Amino acid sequence: MTDIDATPTSTLDRLREVTGTAARAANAHNTQPWELRYRCDHVEVGWRPEYALGPSDPAHRDLRLSLGTYVETLMICAAGAGIPVDYEPDFDLAAARVGRIVPAARPATDSGRVADVEGRRVWRGPWLPRQVPRYAVELAQRTAAEAGFRLAVVSTEAARPLLVRAYHWFFGEAGIAAELLAWARLTPRHPKYHSDGLNDVMLVLSRAEALAMRMFFAPVVYRALRPLGLVRLLTALSSSATSGDGVVLVVLGKGDDPAREVEAGRLVTRMWLDLFRDGVYVHPQSHVIDCPGTLGDLARLCGAEEGERPLVFFRVGYPAADPAARPRHPRREATEHASV
Ligand SMILES: Cc1cc2nc3c(=O)[nH]c(=O)nc-3n(C[C@H](O)[C@H](O)[C@H](O)COP(=O)(O)O)c2cc1C
């Protein structure tokens, strides 16, 4: 059924039918920063500043990418439900807004991607010794080019030294460690275990590792052990994130327009869902871009031209265990629906 004759309000109200599924959008640290603000003739897509990360996302690039993944996922879900809406970008930092959803004459063509939205999830565990097929990488490159970005392909082998350095930097920054601990949900007894953040299961931590993380990242212990080799130890413990087969995909964009980063987030969703359809999983690793000691080397590895900069770093490949066997990272919205 289409809604062509419906009033703007009833069309926009129908978005509520799909916000639970749209919240499956990938987002940094699973903070779910988005907010829908229902107005009389449009729905503003914005963010809640209290869910913006601090030291782990110093330029708020991941925030804008995450808002882009949300917009794209919401539009996929609206099309799937036959809701006639369009998205109009209108980035405004002061209003904490990226754009608005407006009624359209007819629903966008349902691309049949809602099941992929439900099934997609990040993979942070070990990888199979198997390469991603060329056609999948070429499809991602075409998708990026259509959106006005460039997708560089880097071998995992070439990226590994950068990954190790970036992890070392990441674990060595007290502010980042504190923020990681604040968003980690390391035991089902955590009060927000079922609503947001990074749980022990999707971080692929054993019980002992989860306990160790809770202990090592506690500020007093962290401060005491950091000079004694804690950072090296934590980097070594992240070996599955830095070793194994697969390939690294890096989205490069020109200029520093924050609205383009939201568009890059939309692109990332399309690429991630295409890869997921082919059984390929993704591990984004933002710190390689944020780490001052690896950004320049990454740009060089990608053959970045003048004015071009890396926006997204994706490790992609085939997981050594079935990711679907693990409970997904939760969402606040799903929790709210479940509790009604
Ligand atoms: C812009 C962006 C940056 C991300 N950066 C990282 C990262 O650096 N390391 C990581 O392990 N996961 C990263 N992720 C994955 C998120 O943590 C993941 O999407 C979130 O926890 C929700 O889980 P799900 O994707 O399995 O639903 C990132 C995701 C996005 C969209």
Tab-separated table of C-alpha atoms and ligand atoms in Angstrom:
chain	number	residue	atom	x	y	z
A	1	MET	CA	0.000	0.000	0.000
A	2	THR	CA	1.343	3.486	-0.809
A	3	ASP	CA	0.633	6.615	1.138
A	4	ILE	CA	0.489	9.126	-1.758
A	5	ASP	CA	-2.769	10.722	-0.555
A	6	ALA	CA	-1.874	10.704	3.107
A	7	THR	CA	-1.212	13.914	5.033
A	8	PRO	CA	2.461	14.741	5.706
A	9	THR	CA	1.920	14.024	9.392
A	10	SER	CA	0.528	10.540	8.911
A	11	THR	CA	3.275	9.710	6.402
A	12	LEU	CA	5.956	10.942	8.778
A	13	ASP	CA	4.306	9.211	11.742
A	14	ARG	CA	4.723	5.947	9.870
A	15	LEU	CA	8.485	6.296	10.289
A	16	ARG	CA	7.906	5.110	13.853
A	17	GLU	CA	7.105	1.683	12.375
A	18	VAL	CA	10.704	1.294	11.219
A	19	THR	CA	12.862	3.153	13.726
A	20	GLY	CA	13.478	-0.031	15.736
A	21	THR	CA	15.018	-1.731	12.685
A	22	ALA	CA	16.766	1.451	11.497
A	23	ALA	CA	18.563	1.587	14.844
A	24	ARG	CA	20.497	-1.519	13.671
A	25	ALA	CA	22.704	0.995	11.802
A	26	ALA	CA	26.412	0.575	12.482
A	27	ASN	CA	27.735	3.306	14.765
A	28	ALA	CA	30.938	4.029	16.631
A	29	HIS	CA	31.091	2.453	20.138
A	30	ASN	CA	27.359	1.655	19.738
A	31	THR	CA	26.459	4.974	21.343
A	32	GLN	CA	23.477	5.356	18.941
A	33	PRO	CA	23.840	9.147	18.843
A	34	TRP	CA	20.938	9.878	16.462
A	35	GLU	CA	17.698	11.616	17.305
A	36	LEU	CA	14.530	12.017	15.211
A	37	ARG	CA	12.660	15.264	15.880
A	38	TYR	CA	9.097	15.111	14.569
A	39	ARG	CA	7.900	18.477	13.170
A	40	CYS	CA	4.608	19.230	11.372
A	41	ASP	CA	5.939	18.794	7.814
A	42	HIS	CA	9.278	17.051	8.249
A	43	VAL	CA	11.349	14.971	10.640
A	44	GLU	CA	14.681	16.416	11.570
A	45	VAL	CA	17.581	13.965	11.840
A	46	GLY	CA	19.964	15.174	14.493
A	47	TRP	CA	22.223	13.929	17.228
A	48	ARG	CA	22.297	14.078	20.986
A	49	PRO	CA	25.576	15.729	21.998
A	50	GLU	CA	25.750	13.631	25.176
A	51	TYR	CA	26.238	10.565	22.940
A	52	ALA	CA	29.106	12.097	20.959
A	53	LEU	CA	32.423	10.446	21.834
A	54	GLY	CA	35.286	12.524	23.178
A	55	PRO	CA	38.940	11.399	22.950
A	56	SER	CA	38.047	8.316	20.851
A	57	ASP	CA	36.556	10.518	18.135
A	58	PRO	CA	38.549	13.739	18.429
A	59	ALA	CA	37.311	15.287	15.148
A	60	HIS	CA	33.752	13.893	15.500
A	61	ARG	CA	34.271	12.252	12.131
A	62	ASP	CA	32.887	8.947	13.423
A	63	LEU	CA	29.867	10.794	14.823
A	64	ARG	CA	29.026	12.184	11.382
A	65	LEU	CA	29.737	8.847	9.691
A	66	SER	CA	27.437	7.125	12.202
A	67	LEU	CA	24.669	9.646	11.498
A	68	GLY	CA	25.111	8.879	7.808
A	69	THR	CA	24.809	5.127	8.408
A	70	TYR	CA	21.616	5.859	10.338
A	71	VAL	CA	20.095	8.038	7.592
A	72	GLU	CA	20.824	5.424	4.922
A	73	THR	CA	19.496	2.586	7.077
A	74	LEU	CA	16.348	4.551	7.914
A	75	MET	CA	15.740	5.221	4.202
A	76	ILE	CA	16.222	1.522	3.382
A	77	CYS	CA	13.739	0.594	6.111
A	78	ALA	CA	11.230	3.252	4.977
A	79	ALA	CA	11.405	1.919	1.410
A	80	GLY	CA	10.933	-1.622	2.726
A	81	ALA	CA	7.754	-0.557	4.548
A	82	GLY	CA	6.457	1.430	1.536
A	83	ILE	CA	6.702	4.773	3.364
A	84	PRO	CA	6.969	7.620	0.812
A	85	VAL	CA	9.788	9.819	2.105
A	86	ASP	CA	12.916	11.561	0.850
A	87	TYR	CA	16.008	12.741	2.700
A	88	GLU	CA	17.281	16.325	2.363
A	89	PRO	CA	20.776	16.986	3.724
A	90	ASP	CA	21.034	20.190	5.771
A	91	PHE	CA	23.997	20.004	8.120
A	92	ASP	CA	23.932	22.483	11.004
A	93	LEU	CA	26.405	22.115	13.840
A	94	ALA	CA	24.681	24.607	16.162
A	95	ALA	CA	21.325	22.821	15.749
A	96	ALA	CA	22.983	19.370	16.041
A	97	ARG	CA	21.257	18.431	12.788
A	98	VAL	CA	22.357	16.581	9.645
A	99	GLY	CA	19.192	16.898	7.548
A	100	ARG	CA	15.492	16.159	7.372
A	101	ILE	CA	13.092	13.507	6.171
A	102	VAL	CA	10.243	14.920	4.081
A	103	PRO	CA	7.151	13.340	2.538
A	104	ALA	CA	7.601	12.207	-1.074
A	105	ALA	CA	5.147	11.445	-3.871
A	106	ARG	CA	5.902	7.742	-3.705
A	107	PRO	CA	8.068	5.351	-1.737
A	108	ALA	CA	11.589	4.665	-2.962
A	109	THR	CA	11.999	1.305	-4.662
A	110	ASP	CA	12.373	-1.387	-2.027
A	111	SER	CA	15.869	-2.726	-2.552
A	112	GLY	CA	15.091	-5.775	-0.425
A	113	ARG	CA	17.817	-4.834	2.044
A	114	VAL	CA	15.893	-4.830	5.322
A	115	ALA	CA	16.929	-8.443	6.014
A	116	ASP	CA	20.560	-7.410	5.462
A	117	VAL	CA	20.090	-4.497	7.889
A	118	GLU	CA	18.848	-7.020	10.475
A	119	GLY	CA	21.609	-9.546	9.809
A	120	ARG	CA	24.665	-7.268	9.441
A	121	ARG	CA	27.005	-6.976	12.387
A	122	VAL	CA	30.603	-6.066	13.030
A	123	TRP	CA	33.247	-8.814	13.296
A	124	ARG	CA	36.261	-8.372	15.581
A	125	GLY	CA	37.470	-11.957	15.875
A	126	PRO	CA	39.981	-14.038	13.896
A	127	TRP	CA	39.771	-14.357	10.102
A	128	LEU	CA	39.877	-17.303	7.714
A	129	PRO	CA	42.888	-17.512	5.398
A	130	ARG	CA	40.747	-16.573	2.404
A	131	GLN	CA	40.756	-13.518	0.172
A	132	VAL	CA	37.756	-11.350	-0.624
A	133	PRO	CA	36.751	-11.895	-4.279
A	134	ARG	CA	37.715	-9.201	-6.754
A	135	TYR	CA	34.143	-8.597	-7.894
A	136	ALA	CA	33.098	-7.695	-4.324
A	137	VAL	CA	35.920	-5.167	-4.021
A	138	GLU	CA	35.182	-3.751	-7.480
A	139	LEU	CA	31.498	-3.369	-6.606
A	140	ALA	CA	32.494	-1.433	-3.458
A	141	GLN	CA	34.773	0.780	-5.560
A	142	ARG	CA	31.983	1.529	-8.039
A	143	THR	CA	29.573	2.311	-5.196
A	144	ALA	CA	32.133	4.711	-3.705
A	145	ALA	CA	32.798	6.402	-7.053
A	146	GLU	CA	29.052	6.895	-7.669
A	147	ALA	CA	28.863	8.762	-4.346
A	148	GLY	CA	31.865	10.962	-5.262
A	149	PHE	CA	34.421	9.170	-3.057
A	150	ARG	CA	37.398	6.964	-3.853
A	151	LEU	CA	37.926	3.547	-2.354
A	152	ALA	CA	41.553	2.500	-1.935
A	153	VAL	CA	42.419	-1.165	-1.450
A	154	VAL	CA	45.359	-1.943	0.816
A	155	SER	CA	46.716	-5.407	1.590
A	156	THR	CA	46.380	-6.475	5.225
A	157	GLU	CA	50.101	-7.149	5.198
A	158	ALA	CA	50.898	-3.534	4.287
A	159	ALA	CA	48.351	-2.218	6.793
A	160	ARG	CA	49.528	-4.408	9.700
A	161	PRO	CA	52.414	-2.227	10.950
A	162	LEU	CA	50.058	0.760	10.944
A	163	LEU	CA	47.411	-1.194	12.822
A	164	VAL	CA	49.897	-2.251	15.491
A	165	ARG	CA	51.164	1.327	15.892
A	166	ALA	CA	47.634	2.703	16.010
A	167	TYR	CA	46.586	0.167	18.676
A	168	HIS	CA	49.655	1.104	20.700
A	169	TRP	CA	48.661	4.784	20.504
A	170	PHE	CA	45.010	3.977	21.256
A	171	PHE	CA	45.735	1.955	24.386
A	172	GLY	CA	48.349	4.478	25.515
A	173	GLU	CA	45.895	7.394	25.653
A	174	ALA	CA	44.326	7.536	29.113
A	175	GLY	CA	41.248	9.421	27.829
A	176	ILE	CA	40.572	6.812	25.137
A	177	ALA	CA	41.030	3.939	27.603
A	178	ALA	CA	38.592	5.581	30.024
A	179	GLU	CA	36.034	6.117	27.260
A	180	LEU	CA	36.363	2.537	26.058
A	181	LEU	CA	35.741	1.305	29.586
A	182	ALA	CA	32.770	3.664	29.931
A	183	TRP	CA	31.118	2.153	26.834
A	184	ALA	CA	32.201	-1.449	27.466
A	185	ARG	CA	29.543	-3.784	28.855
A	186	LEU	CA	31.754	-6.571	30.129
A	187	THR	CA	29.228	-8.595	32.071
A	188	PRO	CA	25.483	-9.223	31.612
A	189	ARG	CA	25.087	-7.650	35.060
A	190	HIS	CA	25.984	-4.236	33.621
A	191	PRO	CA	22.800	-2.089	33.847
A	192	LYS	CA	23.085	-1.092	30.160
A	193	TYR	CA	24.139	-4.518	28.868
A	194	HIS	CA	20.929	-4.825	26.839
A	195	SER	CA	20.698	-1.278	25.539
A	196	ASP	CA	23.956	0.143	24.171
A	197	GLY	CA	27.747	0.048	24.199
A	198	LEU	CA	30.194	-2.716	23.374
A	199	ASN	CA	29.461	-6.053	24.975
A	200	ASP	CA	31.960	-8.770	25.881
A	201	VAL	CA	30.481	-11.154	23.292
A	202	MET	CA	30.856	-8.856	20.280
A	203	LEU	CA	34.270	-7.726	21.532
A	204	VAL	CA	35.103	-11.443	21.296
A	205	LEU	CA	36.420	-11.549	24.870
A	206	SER	CA	36.596	-14.667	27.020
A	207	ARG	CA	35.441	-14.275	30.622
A	208	ALA	CA	39.046	-13.977	31.752
A	209	GLU	CA	39.785	-11.331	29.104
A	210	ALA	CA	36.665	-9.353	30.036
A	211	LEU	CA	37.743	-9.442	33.668
A	212	ALA	CA	41.287	-8.389	32.736
A	213	MET	CA	39.942	-5.487	30.666
A	214	ARG	CA	37.777	-4.301	33.540
A	215	MET	CA	40.779	-4.416	35.823
A	216	PHE	CA	43.451	-2.944	33.494
A	217	PHE	CA	41.269	-0.079	32.280
A	218	ALA	CA	40.260	1.039	35.767
A	219	PRO	CA	42.011	4.446	36.024
A	220	VAL	CA	44.111	3.642	39.105
A	221	VAL	CA	45.394	0.318	37.738
A	222	TYR	CA	45.863	1.802	34.250
A	223	ARG	CA	47.972	4.670	35.608
A	224	ALA	CA	50.077	2.320	37.723
A	225	LEU	CA	50.697	-0.296	35.010
A	226	ARG	CA	51.069	1.946	31.958
A	227	PRO	CA	54.776	2.641	32.575
A	228	LEU	CA	55.320	-1.082	33.221
A	229	GLY	CA	54.344	-2.330	29.751
A	230	LEU	CA	50.533	-2.406	29.955
A	231	VAL	CA	50.134	-0.724	26.573
A	232	ARG	CA	52.382	-3.317	24.870
A	233	LEU	CA	50.422	-6.095	26.531
A	234	LEU	CA	47.039	-4.704	25.422
A	235	THR	CA	48.342	-4.249	21.875
A	236	ALA	CA	49.551	-7.848	21.823
A	237	LEU	CA	46.152	-9.022	23.096
A	238	SER	CA	44.512	-7.354	20.076
A	239	SER	CA	46.373	-9.667	17.697
A	240	SER	CA	43.252	-10.976	15.952
A	241	ALA	CA	42.473	-7.388	14.979
A	242	THR	CA	45.862	-6.921	13.379
A	243	SER	CA	46.679	-10.349	11.894
A	244	GLY	CA	45.171	-12.778	9.393
A	245	ASP	CA	43.957	-12.510	5.811
A	246	GLY	CA	41.437	-10.246	4.176
A	247	VAL	CA	41.955	-6.800	2.816
A	248	VAL	CA	41.630	-3.214	4.001
A	249	LEU	CA	39.260	-0.801	2.266
A	250	VAL	CA	39.816	2.908	2.841
A	251	VAL	CA	37.256	5.515	1.801
A	252	LEU	CA	38.946	8.760	0.736
A	253	GLY	CA	37.181	12.078	0.367
A	254	LYS	CA	38.206	15.545	-0.786
A	255	GLY	CA	38.044	18.623	1.424
A	256	ASP	CA	36.847	18.872	4.997
A	257	ASP	CA	33.115	19.537	4.648
A	258	PRO	CA	31.386	17.809	7.610
A	259	ALA	CA	28.264	17.216	5.485
A	260	ARG	CA	30.385	15.050	3.149
A	261	GLU	CA	31.291	12.860	6.116
A	262	VAL	CA	27.586	12.203	6.664
A	263	GLU	CA	27.382	11.223	2.971
A	264	ALA	CA	30.407	8.956	3.468
A	265	GLY	CA	28.461	7.245	6.274
A	266	ARG	CA	25.582	6.626	3.859
A	267	LEU	CA	28.031	5.145	1.370
A	268	VAL	CA	29.577	2.946	4.059
A	269	THR	CA	26.157	1.424	4.738
A	270	ARG	CA	25.594	0.558	1.080
A	271	MET	CA	29.055	-0.998	0.807
A	272	TRP	CA	28.778	-2.855	4.115
A	273	LEU	CA	25.397	-4.352	3.175
A	274	ASP	CA	26.687	-5.416	-0.268
A	275	LEU	CA	29.679	-7.121	1.362
A	276	PHE	CA	27.413	-8.767	3.940
A	277	ARG	CA	25.324	-10.258	1.098
A	278	ASP	CA	28.506	-11.905	-0.166
A	279	GLY	CA	29.308	-13.335	3.270
A	280	VAL	CA	32.110	-10.789	3.788
A	281	TYR	CA	32.355	-9.205	7.248
A	282	VAL	CA	33.726	-5.835	8.273
A	283	HIS	CA	35.847	-4.562	11.143
A	284	PRO	CA	36.150	-0.766	11.051
A	285	GLN	CA	39.300	0.450	12.815
A	286	SER	CA	39.031	4.198	13.171
A	287	HIS	CA	42.161	4.687	15.270
A	288	VAL	CA	44.411	4.198	12.208
A	289	ILE	CA	42.909	7.472	10.931
A	290	ASP	CA	42.824	9.231	14.312
A	291	CYS	CA	46.351	8.285	15.372
A	292	PRO	CA	48.657	11.179	14.411
A	293	GLY	CA	51.482	8.689	13.851
A	294	THR	CA	49.667	6.587	11.220
A	295	LEU	CA	47.362	8.942	9.311
A	296	GLY	CA	50.100	10.230	6.977
A	297	ASP	CA	51.421	6.726	6.258
A	298	LEU	CA	47.895	5.498	5.578
A	299	ALA	CA	47.279	8.349	3.142
A	300	ARG	CA	50.542	7.459	1.350
A	301	LEU	CA	49.620	3.740	1.236
A	302	CYS	CA	46.309	4.739	-0.360
A	303	GLY	CA	48.043	6.949	-2.916
A	304	ALA	CA	46.072	9.935	-1.623
A	305	GLU	CA	46.192	12.911	-3.940
A	306	GLU	CA	46.440	16.563	-2.897
A	307	GLY	CA	43.422	17.446	-0.729
A	308	GLU	CA	42.274	13.820	-0.399
A	309	ARG	CA	42.039	12.316	3.098
A	310	PRO	CA	41.099	8.931	4.577
A	311	LEU	CA	37.632	8.955	6.167
A	312	VAL	CA	36.916	5.300	6.860
A	313	PHE	CA	39.203	2.304	7.491
A	314	PHE	CA	37.526	-1.093	7.029
A	315	ARG	CA	39.186	-4.434	7.538
A	316	VAL	CA	37.111	-6.924	5.497
A	317	GLY	CA	37.236	-10.696	5.184
A	318	TYR	CA	35.751	-14.014	6.204
A	319	PRO	CA	35.325	-14.713	9.939
A	320	ALA	CA	36.856	-17.877	11.356
A	321	ALA	CA	33.687	-18.464	13.441
A	322	ASP	CA	30.031	-17.784	12.681
A	323	PRO	CA	29.293	-14.191	13.780
A	324	ALA	CA	25.553	-14.915	13.680
A	325	ALA	CA	26.022	-17.433	16.503
A	326	ARG	CA	26.702	-14.496	18.843
A	327	PRO	CA	23.995	-12.209	20.178
A	328	ARG	CA	24.200	-8.879	18.355
A	329	HIS	CA	25.192	-5.612	19.954
A	330	PRO	CA	21.911	-4.391	21.491
A	331	ARG	CA	20.046	-1.197	20.694
A	332	ARG	CA	18.215	1.127	23.065
A	333	GLU	CA	15.258	1.402	20.733
A	334	ALA	CA	14.824	-2.370	20.472
A	335	THR	CA	14.918	-2.554	24.261
A	336	GLU	CA	12.232	0.128	24.526
A	337	HIS	CA	10.026	-1.727	22.040
A	338	ALA	CA	10.567	-5.008	23.832
A	339	SER	CA	9.585	-3.520	27.155
A	340	VAL	CA	6.276	-2.029	25.909
B	1	LIG	C1	31.962	5.227	11.847
B	1	LIG	C2	32.198	3.938	12.571
B	1	LIG	C3	33.411	3.719	13.199
B	1	LIG	C4	33.646	2.521	13.863
B	1	LIG	N1	34.882	2.311	14.422
B	1	LIG	C5	35.148	1.129	14.995
B	1	LIG	C6	36.442	0.853	15.509
B	1	LIG	O1	37.355	1.682	15.438
B	1	LIG	N2	36.669	-0.355	16.085
B	1	LIG	C7	35.681	-1.299	16.166
B	1	LIG	O2	35.951	-2.376	16.694
B	1	LIG	N3	34.439	-1.073	15.682
B	1	LIG	C8	34.151	0.102	15.091
B	1	LIG	N4	32.912	0.336	14.571
B	1	LIG	C9	31.872	-0.686	14.678
B	1	LIG	C10	30.884	-0.312	15.782
B	1	LIG	O3	31.487	-0.455	17.054
B	1	LIG	C11	29.617	-1.175	15.656
B	1	LIG	O4	28.967	-0.791	14.471
B	1	LIG	C12	28.689	-0.979	16.834
B	1	LIG	O5	29.260	-1.471	18.003
B	1	LIG	C13	27.352	-1.666	16.621
B	1	LIG	O6	27.538	-3.020	16.406
B	1	LIG	P1	27.004	-3.733	15.083
B	1	LIG	O7	27.617	-3.005	13.919
B	1	LIG	O8	27.482	-5.145	15.189
B	1	LIG	O9	25.520	-3.630	15.073
B	1	LIG	C14	32.638	1.531	13.911
B	1	LIG	C15	31.424	1.762	13.257
B	1	LIG	C16	31.195	2.946	12.598
B	1	LIG	C17	29.881	3.184	11.899
